[in-house]
mmCIF file of C-alpha atoms in Angstrom:
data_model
loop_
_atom_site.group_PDB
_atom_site.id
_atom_site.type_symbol
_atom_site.label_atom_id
_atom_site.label_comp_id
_atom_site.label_asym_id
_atom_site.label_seq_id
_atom_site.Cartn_x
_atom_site.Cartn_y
_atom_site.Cartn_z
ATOM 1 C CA UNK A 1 27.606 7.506 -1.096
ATOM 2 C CA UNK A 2 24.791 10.016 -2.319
ATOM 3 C CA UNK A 3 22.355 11.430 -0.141
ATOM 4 C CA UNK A 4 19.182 9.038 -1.712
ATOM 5 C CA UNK A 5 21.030 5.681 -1.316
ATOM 6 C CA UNK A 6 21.552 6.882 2.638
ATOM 7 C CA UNK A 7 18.380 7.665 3.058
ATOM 8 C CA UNK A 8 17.024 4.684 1.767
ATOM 9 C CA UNK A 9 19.306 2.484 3.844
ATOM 10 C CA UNK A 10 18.148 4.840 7.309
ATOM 11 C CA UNK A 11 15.025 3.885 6.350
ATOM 12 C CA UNK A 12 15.147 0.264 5.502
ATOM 13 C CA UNK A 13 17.492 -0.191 8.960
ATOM 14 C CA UNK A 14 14.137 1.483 10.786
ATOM 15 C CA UNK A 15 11.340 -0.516 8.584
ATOM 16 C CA UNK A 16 12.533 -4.081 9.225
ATOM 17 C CA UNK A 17 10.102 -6.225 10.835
ATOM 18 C CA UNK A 18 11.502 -9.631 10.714
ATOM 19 C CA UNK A 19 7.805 -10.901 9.186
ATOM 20 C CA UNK A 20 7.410 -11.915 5.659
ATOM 21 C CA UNK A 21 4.850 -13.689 5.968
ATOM 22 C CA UNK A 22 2.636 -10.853 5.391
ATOM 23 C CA UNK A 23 3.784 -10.398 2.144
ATOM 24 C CA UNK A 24 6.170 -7.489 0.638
ATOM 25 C CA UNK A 25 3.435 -4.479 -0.648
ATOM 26 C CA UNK A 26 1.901 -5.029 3.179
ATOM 27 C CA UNK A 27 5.179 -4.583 4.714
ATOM 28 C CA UNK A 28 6.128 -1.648 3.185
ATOM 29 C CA UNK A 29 4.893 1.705 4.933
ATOM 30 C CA UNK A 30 4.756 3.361 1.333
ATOM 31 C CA UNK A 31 3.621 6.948 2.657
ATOM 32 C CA UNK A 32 6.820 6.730 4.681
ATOM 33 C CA UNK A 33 9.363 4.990 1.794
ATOM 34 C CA UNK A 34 8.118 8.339 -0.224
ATOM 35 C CA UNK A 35 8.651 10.801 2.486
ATOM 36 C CA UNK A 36 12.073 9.224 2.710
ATOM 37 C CA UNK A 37 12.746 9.233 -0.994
ATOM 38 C CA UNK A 38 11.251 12.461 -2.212
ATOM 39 C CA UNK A 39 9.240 9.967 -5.035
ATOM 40 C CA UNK A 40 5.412 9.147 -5.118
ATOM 41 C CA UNK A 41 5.042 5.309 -5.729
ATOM 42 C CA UNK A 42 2.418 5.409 -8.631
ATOM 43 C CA UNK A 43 1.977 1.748 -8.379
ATOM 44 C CA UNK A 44 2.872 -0.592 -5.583
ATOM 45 C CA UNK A 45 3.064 -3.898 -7.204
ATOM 46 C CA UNK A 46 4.650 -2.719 -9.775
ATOM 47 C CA UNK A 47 7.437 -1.122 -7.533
ATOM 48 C CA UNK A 48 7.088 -4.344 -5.190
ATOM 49 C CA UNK A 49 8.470 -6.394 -8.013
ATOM 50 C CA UNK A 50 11.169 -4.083 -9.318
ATOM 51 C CA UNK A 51 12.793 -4.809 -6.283
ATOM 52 C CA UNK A 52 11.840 -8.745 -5.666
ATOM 53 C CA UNK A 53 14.711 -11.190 -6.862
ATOM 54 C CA UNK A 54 13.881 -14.200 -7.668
ATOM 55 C CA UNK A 55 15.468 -16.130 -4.327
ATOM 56 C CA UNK A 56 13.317 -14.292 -2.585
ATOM 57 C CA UNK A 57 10.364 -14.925 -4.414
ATOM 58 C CA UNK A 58 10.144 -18.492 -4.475
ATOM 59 C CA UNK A 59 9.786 -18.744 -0.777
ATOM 60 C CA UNK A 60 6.214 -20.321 0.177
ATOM 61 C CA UNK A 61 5.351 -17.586 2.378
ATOM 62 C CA UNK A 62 5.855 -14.788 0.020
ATOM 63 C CA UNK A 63 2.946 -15.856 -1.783
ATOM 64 C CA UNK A 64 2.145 -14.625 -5.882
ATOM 65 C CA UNK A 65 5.284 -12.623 -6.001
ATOM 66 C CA UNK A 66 6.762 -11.793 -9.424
ATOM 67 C CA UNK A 67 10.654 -11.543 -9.473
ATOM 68 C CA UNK A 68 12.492 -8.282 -11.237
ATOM 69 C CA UNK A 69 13.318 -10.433 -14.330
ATOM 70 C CA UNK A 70 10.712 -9.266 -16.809
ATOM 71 C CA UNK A 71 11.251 -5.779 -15.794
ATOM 72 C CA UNK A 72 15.320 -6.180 -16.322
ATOM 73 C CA UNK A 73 14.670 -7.515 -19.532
ATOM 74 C CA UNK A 74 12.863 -4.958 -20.477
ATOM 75 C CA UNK A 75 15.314 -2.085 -18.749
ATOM 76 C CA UNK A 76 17.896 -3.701 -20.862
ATOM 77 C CA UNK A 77 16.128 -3.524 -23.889
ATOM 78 C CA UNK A 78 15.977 0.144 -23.241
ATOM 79 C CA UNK A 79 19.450 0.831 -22.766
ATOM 80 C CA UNK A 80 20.576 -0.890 -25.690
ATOM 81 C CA UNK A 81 18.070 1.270 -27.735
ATOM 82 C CA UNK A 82 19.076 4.655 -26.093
ATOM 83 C CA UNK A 83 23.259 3.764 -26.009
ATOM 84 C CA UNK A 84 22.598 2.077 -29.905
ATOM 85 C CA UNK A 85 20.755 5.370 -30.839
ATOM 86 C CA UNK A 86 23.660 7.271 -29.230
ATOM 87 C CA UNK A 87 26.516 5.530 -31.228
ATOM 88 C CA UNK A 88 24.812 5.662 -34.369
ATOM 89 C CA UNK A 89 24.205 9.677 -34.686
ATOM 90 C CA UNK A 90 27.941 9.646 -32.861
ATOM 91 C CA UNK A 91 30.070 7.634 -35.180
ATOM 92 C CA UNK A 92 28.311 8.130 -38.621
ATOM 93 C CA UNK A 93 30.952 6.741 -40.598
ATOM 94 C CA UNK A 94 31.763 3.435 -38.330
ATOM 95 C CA UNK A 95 30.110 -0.236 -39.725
ATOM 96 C CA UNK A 96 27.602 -1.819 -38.221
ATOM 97 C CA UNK A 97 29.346 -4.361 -36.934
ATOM 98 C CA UNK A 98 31.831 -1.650 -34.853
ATOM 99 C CA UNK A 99 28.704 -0.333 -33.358
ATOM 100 C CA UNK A 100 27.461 -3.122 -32.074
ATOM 101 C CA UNK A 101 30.855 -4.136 -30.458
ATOM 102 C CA UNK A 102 30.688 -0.438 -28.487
ATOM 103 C CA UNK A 103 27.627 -0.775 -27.836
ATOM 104 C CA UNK A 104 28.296 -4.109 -26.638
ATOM 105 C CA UNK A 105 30.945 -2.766 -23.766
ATOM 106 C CA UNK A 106 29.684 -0.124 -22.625
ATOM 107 C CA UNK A 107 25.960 -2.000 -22.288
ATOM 108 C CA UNK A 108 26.842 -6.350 -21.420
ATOM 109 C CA UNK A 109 28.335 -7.067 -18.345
ATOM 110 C CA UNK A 110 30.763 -9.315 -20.025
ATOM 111 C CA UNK A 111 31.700 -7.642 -22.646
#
């Protein structure tokens, strides 16, 4: 395990409160998270819903939340851009329809 994920667990084991019912951006001691991290959070809510699932989101006492779907589909989007753009100036000579089975296993899940 690399140094960052460790961190980030020490600190999550030390953060937990046990009350949500505060909501997740006021739980979060941010100045400490980017001590931790070595990162400066340029937006909260933003970062707040990069890491809310959706189970956790449609509990009544975490409020307004917005789950990590949107962002995930549009991280996904990415990396089927970059890893498309990749295998295109790679292979030149392959057919289209060979790229997008590559691109397809090394991007889907269940491919």
């Amino acid at each position: 395990m690399n140094d960052f994920i460790r961190r980030i667990l020490a600190w999550l084991r030390e953060e937990q409160t046990g009350d949500s019912s505060t909501g997740i951006t006021a739980e979060i001691n941010f100045e400490r998270l980017q001590s931790v991290i070595g990162y400066r959070i340029k937006n909260k809510f933003l970062f707040s819903e990069a890491l809310s699932h959706r189970s956790y989101i449609h509990k009544p006492e975490n409020g307004t939340l917005a789950s990590n779907e949107r962002l995930e589909f549009l991280g996904d989007s990415v990396l089927n851009m970059v890893v498309g753009e990749h295998l295109f100036h790679r292979y030149t000579s392959l057919p289209e329809g060979d790229l997008t089975k590559m691109r397809s296993r090394l991007v889907n899940r269940k491919a």
